[in-house]
Amino acid sequence: MPLRYADIYPSEPLLNSDAMQRPSAAGLMSVRYFRAEPDRMPEEVFAEHHVLLNLQENGHRVQNWRDGTLRDFTFCKDEVIVTPAGMRSGWRWYGQSDVIVITLHPEKVQRFAQSELGMLLAPEQFHDQPQFYDPDLCAAGVILRDALEADDMPSAVMFEAMSRVFLAKLLQKYGKRRAEEVELSARFTSQHYQRVLAYVQDRLDQTITVDQMASEAGISPSHFARVFKETLGSTPMQYVMAYRVEQAMKMMDDPARPLGDIAMACGFSDQAHFTRSFKQVVGQTPRAFRAANAV
């Protein structure tokens, strides 16, 4: 079974987002900061994407095995290395590290790309982007690290917001979108999805039907329902329900906002409908979720 990167780190991180008290942010990504002496990590297959941001001023030698292929190179400041989930990888570094390590769950990345960015990602991510120079992405990582170090309410809010900014920057520049060589009428493309997502966003508090979404995409309802499920893995109405619940979870960050108001804003017919649907998707009632996630 694939491991988590945290299972085999040779040293403890100086900072670790898993200890944060805001699980909604920690649920999007895990952020750890290391300054480790020369060491190595054995070759393993991991269940998460692994993003390594180098802050070390002086370049140092690093060896990285990726599916049996050895890369031996000088790791320079503001360089980023991404190892995709499912790839066998191992490491050895010959100088003191100064790195931010961000781990991402593939399914959460897919959902974020769909709901926040209107992107349909290809099943395999980051296989063709092993290393790149990106000071902007590293600077975003430093903001995340500094928010962890401060460990107060304003910094927790900053971490919450910056985690989404970081992931948006990563996916917009390096995320691999689904290929779209086929004519638009033959499949469900990112353009189709973006139109449907915008339609759902604009009418979140209203009734939304499959026929309406199909019309917005310019596809017949029967074909739309089929290709939508083939592409996103859920029926259109399952998707709409999950999106309503996701938006409700964000609104619940405001402790003063009544659950009944959130239910109406997200298009649920009444609070009972909201509670039933929320529990079906999340596994607990809105009231229990809000209590468990209160800061």
mmCIF file of N, CA, C and O in Angstrom, residues 128-171:
data_model
loop_
_atom_site.group_PDB
_atom_site.id
_atom_site.type_symbol
_atom_site.label_atom_id
_atom_site.label_comp_id
_atom_site.label_asym_id
_atom_site.label_seq_id
_atom_site.Cartn_x
_atom_site.Cartn_y
_atom_site.Cartn_z
ATOM 1 N N ASP A 128 5.651 15.064 -16.068
ATOM 2 C CA ASP A 128 6.579 15.689 -17.007
ATOM 3 C C ASP A 128 7.126 17.008 -16.477
ATOM 4 O O ASP A 128 7.673 17.807 -17.219
ATOM 5 N N GLN A 129 6.987 17.273 -15.157
ATOM 6 C CA GLN A 129 7.502 18.497 -14.557
ATOM 7 C C GLN A 129 8.310 18.162 -13.310
ATOM 8 O O GLN A 129 7.944 18.530 -12.193
ATOM 9 N N PRO A 130 9.441 17.461 -13.463
ATOM 10 C CA PRO A 130 10.173 17.046 -12.262
ATOM 11 C C PRO A 130 10.830 18.206 -11.504
ATOM 12 O O PRO A 130 10.987 18.145 -10.289
ATOM 13 N N GLN A 131 11.237 19.266 -12.228
ATOM 14 C CA GLN A 131 11.988 20.333 -11.569
ATOM 15 C C GLN A 131 11.858 21.615 -12.378
ATOM 16 O O GLN A 131 11.922 21.600 -13.607
ATOM 17 N N PHE A 132 11.678 22.739 -11.668
ATOM 18 C CA PHE A 132 11.590 24.022 -12.366
ATOM 19 C C PHE A 132 11.947 25.144 -11.406
ATOM 20 O O PHE A 132 11.903 24.983 -10.183
ATOM 21 N N TYR A 133 12.312 26.279 -11.972
ATOM 22 C CA TYR A 133 12.682 27.479 -11.206
ATOM 23 C C TYR A 133 11.463 28.385 -11.110
ATOM 24 O O TYR A 133 10.899 28.781 -12.121
ATOM 25 N N ASP A 134 11.023 28.680 -9.886
ATOM 26 C CA ASP A 134 9.818 29.495 -9.719
ATOM 27 C C ASP A 134 9.880 30.264 -8.396
ATOM 28 O O ASP A 134 9.355 29.818 -7.373
ATOM 29 N N PRO A 135 10.530 31.449 -8.392
ATOM 30 C CA PRO A 135 10.617 32.254 -7.169
ATOM 31 C C PRO A 135 9.244 32.663 -6.626
ATOM 32 O O PRO A 135 9.064 32.774 -5.404
ATOM 33 N N ASP A 136 8.278 32.886 -7.521
ATOM 34 C CA ASP A 136 6.944 33.299 -7.084
ATOM 35 C C ASP A 136 6.268 32.197 -6.276
ATOM 36 O O ASP A 136 5.674 32.452 -5.217
ATOM 37 N N LEU A 137 6.366 30.962 -6.741
ATOM 38 C CA LEU A 137 5.763 29.846 -6.021
ATOM 39 C C LEU A 137 6.478 29.631 -4.678
ATOM 40 O O LEU A 137 5.831 29.354 -3.656
ATOM 41 N N CYS A 138 7.797 29.777 -4.675
ATOM 42 C CA CYS A 138 8.539 29.636 -3.429
ATOM 43 C C CYS A 138 8.175 30.738 -2.438
ATOM 44 O O CYS A 138 8.073 30.488 -1.226
ATOM 45 N N ALA A 139 7.961 31.960 -2.935
ATOM 46 C CA ALA A 139 7.558 33.056 -2.053
ATOM 47 C C ALA A 139 6.196 32.772 -1.422
ATOM 48 O O ALA A 139 5.972 33.069 -0.239
ATOM 49 N N ALA A 140 5.293 32.174 -2.194
ATOM 50 C CA ALA A 140 3.988 31.797 -1.641
ATOM 51 C C ALA A 140 4.168 30.734 -0.555
ATOM 52 O O ALA A 140 3.475 30.757 0.477
ATOM 53 N N GLY A 141 5.102 29.818 -0.768
ATOM 54 C CA GLY A 141 5.384 28.810 0.248
ATOM 55 C C GLY A 141 5.952 29.426 1.519
ATOM 56 O O GLY A 141 5.625 28.979 2.633
ATOM 57 N N VAL A 142 6.787 30.452 1.380
ATOM 58 C CA VAL A 142 7.353 31.124 2.553
ATOM 59 C C VAL A 142 6.250 31.800 3.375
ATOM 60 O O VAL A 142 6.282 31.786 4.610
ATOM 61 N N ILE A 143 5.253 32.365 2.709
ATOM 62 C CA ILE A 143 4.122 32.961 3.432
ATOM 63 C C ILE A 143 3.390 31.893 4.233
ATOM 64 O O ILE A 143 2.993 32.112 5.388
ATOM 65 N N LEU A 144 3.205 30.719 3.641
ATOM 66 C CA LEU A 144 2.590 29.608 4.365
ATOM 67 C C LEU A 144 3.432 29.223 5.580
ATOM 68 O O LEU A 144 2.909 29.003 6.684
ATOM 69 N N ARG A 145 4.743 29.119 5.386
ATOM 70 C CA ARG A 145 5.632 28.763 6.497
ATOM 71 C C ARG A 145 5.562 29.801 7.616
ATOM 72 O O ARG A 145 5.470 29.451 8.804
ATOM 73 N N ASP A 146 5.603 31.080 7.248
ATOM 74 C CA ASP A 146 5.585 32.138 8.259
ATOM 75 C C ASP A 146 4.262 32.153 9.020
ATOM 76 O O ASP A 146 4.223 32.455 10.218
ATOM 77 N N ALA A 147 3.162 31.827 8.323
ATOM 78 C CA ALA A 147 1.868 31.764 8.999
ATOM 79 C C ALA A 147 1.857 30.626 10.013
ATOM 80 O O ALA A 147 1.260 30.745 11.096
ATOM 81 N N LEU A 148 2.518 29.518 9.695
ATOM 82 C CA LEU A 148 2.629 28.413 10.649
ATOM 83 C C LEU A 148 3.436 28.817 11.872
ATOM 84 O O LEU A 148 3.093 28.481 13.016
ATOM 85 N N GLU A 149 4.513 29.548 11.643
ATOM 86 C CA GLU A 149 5.410 29.911 12.730
ATOM 87 C C GLU A 149 4.747 30.870 13.711
ATOM 88 O O GLU A 149 4.951 30.777 14.924
ATOM 89 N N ALA A 150 3.914 31.786 13.203
ATOM 90 C CA ALA A 150 3.270 32.769 14.073
ATOM 91 C C ALA A 150 2.239 32.115 14.990
ATOM 92 O O ALA A 150 2.097 32.491 16.153
ATOM 93 N N ASP A 151 1.483 31.146 14.482
ATOM 94 C CA ASP A 151 0.553 30.354 15.288
ATOM 95 C C ASP A 151 -0.427 31.223 16.073
ATOM 96 O O ASP A 151 -0.587 31.079 17.285
ATOM 97 N N ASP A 152 -1.101 32.158 15.391
ATOM 98 C CA ASP A 152 -2.151 32.946 16.028
ATOM 99 C C ASP A 152 -3.327 33.032 15.062
ATOM 100 O O ASP A 152 -3.270 32.534 13.937
ATOM 101 N N MET A 153 -4.413 33.671 15.495
ATOM 102 C CA MET A 153 -5.616 33.703 14.676
ATOM 103 C C MET A 153 -5.406 34.387 13.321
ATOM 104 O O MET A 153 -5.785 33.832 12.288
ATOM 105 N N PRO A 154 -4.800 35.601 13.269
ATOM 106 C CA PRO A 154 -4.588 36.222 11.947
ATOM 107 C C PRO A 154 -3.746 35.344 11.021
ATOM 108 O O PRO A 154 -4.000 35.268 9.829
ATOM 109 N N SER A 155 -2.743 34.668 11.593
ATOM 110 C CA SER A 155 -1.891 33.817 10.768
ATOM 111 C C SER A 155 -2.641 32.582 10.290
ATOM 112 O O SER A 155 -2.402 32.101 9.178
ATOM 113 N N ALA A 156 -3.554 32.069 11.120
ATOM 114 C CA ALA A 156 -4.363 30.931 10.694
ATOM 115 C C ALA A 156 -5.242 31.311 9.513
ATOM 116 O O ALA A 156 -5.423 30.544 8.566
ATOM 117 N N VAL A 157 -5.799 32.527 9.554
ATOM 118 C CA VAL A 157 -6.614 33.023 8.443
ATOM 119 C C VAL A 157 -5.743 33.180 7.195
ATOM 120 O O VAL A 157 -6.153 32.847 6.077
ATOM 121 N N MET A 158 -4.525 33.698 7.379
ATOM 122 C CA MET A 158 -3.605 33.849 6.256
ATOM 123 C C MET A 158 -3.260 32.492 5.651
ATOM 124 O O MET A 158 -3.229 32.323 4.429
ATOM 125 N N PHE A 159 -2.998 31.496 6.500
ATOM 126 C CA PHE A 159 -2.689 30.154 5.996
ATOM 127 C C PHE A 159 -3.864 29.610 5.191
ATOM 128 O O PHE A 159 -3.686 29.003 4.135
ATOM 129 N N GLU A 160 -5.070 29.821 5.705
ATOM 130 C CA GLU A 160 -6.276 29.344 5.024
ATOM 131 C C GLU A 160 -6.361 29.908 3.606
ATOM 132 O O GLU A 160 -6.607 29.184 2.639
ATOM 133 N N ALA A 161 -6.151 31.226 3.492
ATOM 134 C CA ALA A 161 -6.253 31.879 2.186
ATOM 135 C C ALA A 161 -5.067 31.519 1.286
ATOM 136 O O ALA A 161 -5.230 31.245 0.095
ATOM 137 N N MET A 162 -3.869 31.518 1.876
ATOM 138 C CA MET A 162 -2.670 31.321 1.057
ATOM 139 C C MET A 162 -2.551 29.893 0.564
ATOM 140 O O MET A 162 -1.939 29.642 -0.476
ATOM 141 N N SER A 163 -3.125 28.939 1.285
ATOM 142 C CA SER A 163 -3.089 27.558 0.800
ATOM 143 C C SER A 163 -3.799 27.454 -0.540
ATOM 144 O O SER A 163 -3.355 26.731 -1.445
ATOM 145 N N ARG A 164 -4.900 28.174 -0.687
ATOM 146 C CA ARG A 164 -5.628 28.174 -1.958
ATOM 147 C C ARG A 164 -4.874 28.948 -3.038
ATOM 148 O O ARG A 164 -4.857 28.544 -4.200
ATOM 149 N N VAL A 165 -4.238 30.049 -2.650
ATOM 150 C CA VAL A 165 -3.441 30.807 -3.618
ATOM 151 C C VAL A 165 -2.293 29.952 -4.132
ATOM 152 O O VAL A 165 -2.023 29.909 -5.342
ATOM 153 N N PHE A 166 -1.613 29.270 -3.222
ATOM 154 C CA PHE A 166 -0.485 28.425 -3.630
ATOM 155 C C PHE A 166 -0.934 27.352 -4.613
ATOM 156 O O PHE A 166 -0.310 27.149 -5.659
ATOM 157 N N LEU A 167 -2.011 26.661 -4.282
ATOM 158 C CA LEU A 167 -2.462 25.572 -5.144
ATOM 159 C C LEU A 167 -2.942 26.105 -6.490
ATOM 160 O O LEU A 167 -2.709 25.479 -7.534
ATOM 161 N N ALA A 168 -3.587 27.268 -6.481
ATOM 162 C CA ALA A 168 -4.019 27.874 -7.746
ATOM 163 C C ALA A 168 -2.812 28.213 -8.621
ATOM 164 O O ALA A 168 -2.815 27.955 -9.832
ATOM 165 N N LYS A 169 -1.775 28.790 -8.017
ATOM 166 C CA LYS A 169 -0.557 29.109 -8.774
ATOM 167 C C LYS A 169 0.066 27.840 -9.356
ATOM 168 O O LYS A 169 0.466 27.800 -10.528
ATOM 169 N N LEU A 170 0.145 26.794 -8.542
ATOM 170 C CA LEU A 170 0.765 25.546 -8.993
ATOM 171 C C LEU A 170 -0.007 24.941 -10.162
ATOM 172 O O LEU A 170 0.586 24.556 -11.185
ATOM 173 N N LEU A 171 -1.326 24.879 -10.038
ATOM 174 C CA LEU A 171 -2.125 24.212 -11.071
ATOM 175 C C LEU A 171 -2.236 25.044 -12.337
ATOM 176 O O LEU A 171 -2.226 24.502 -13.447
#
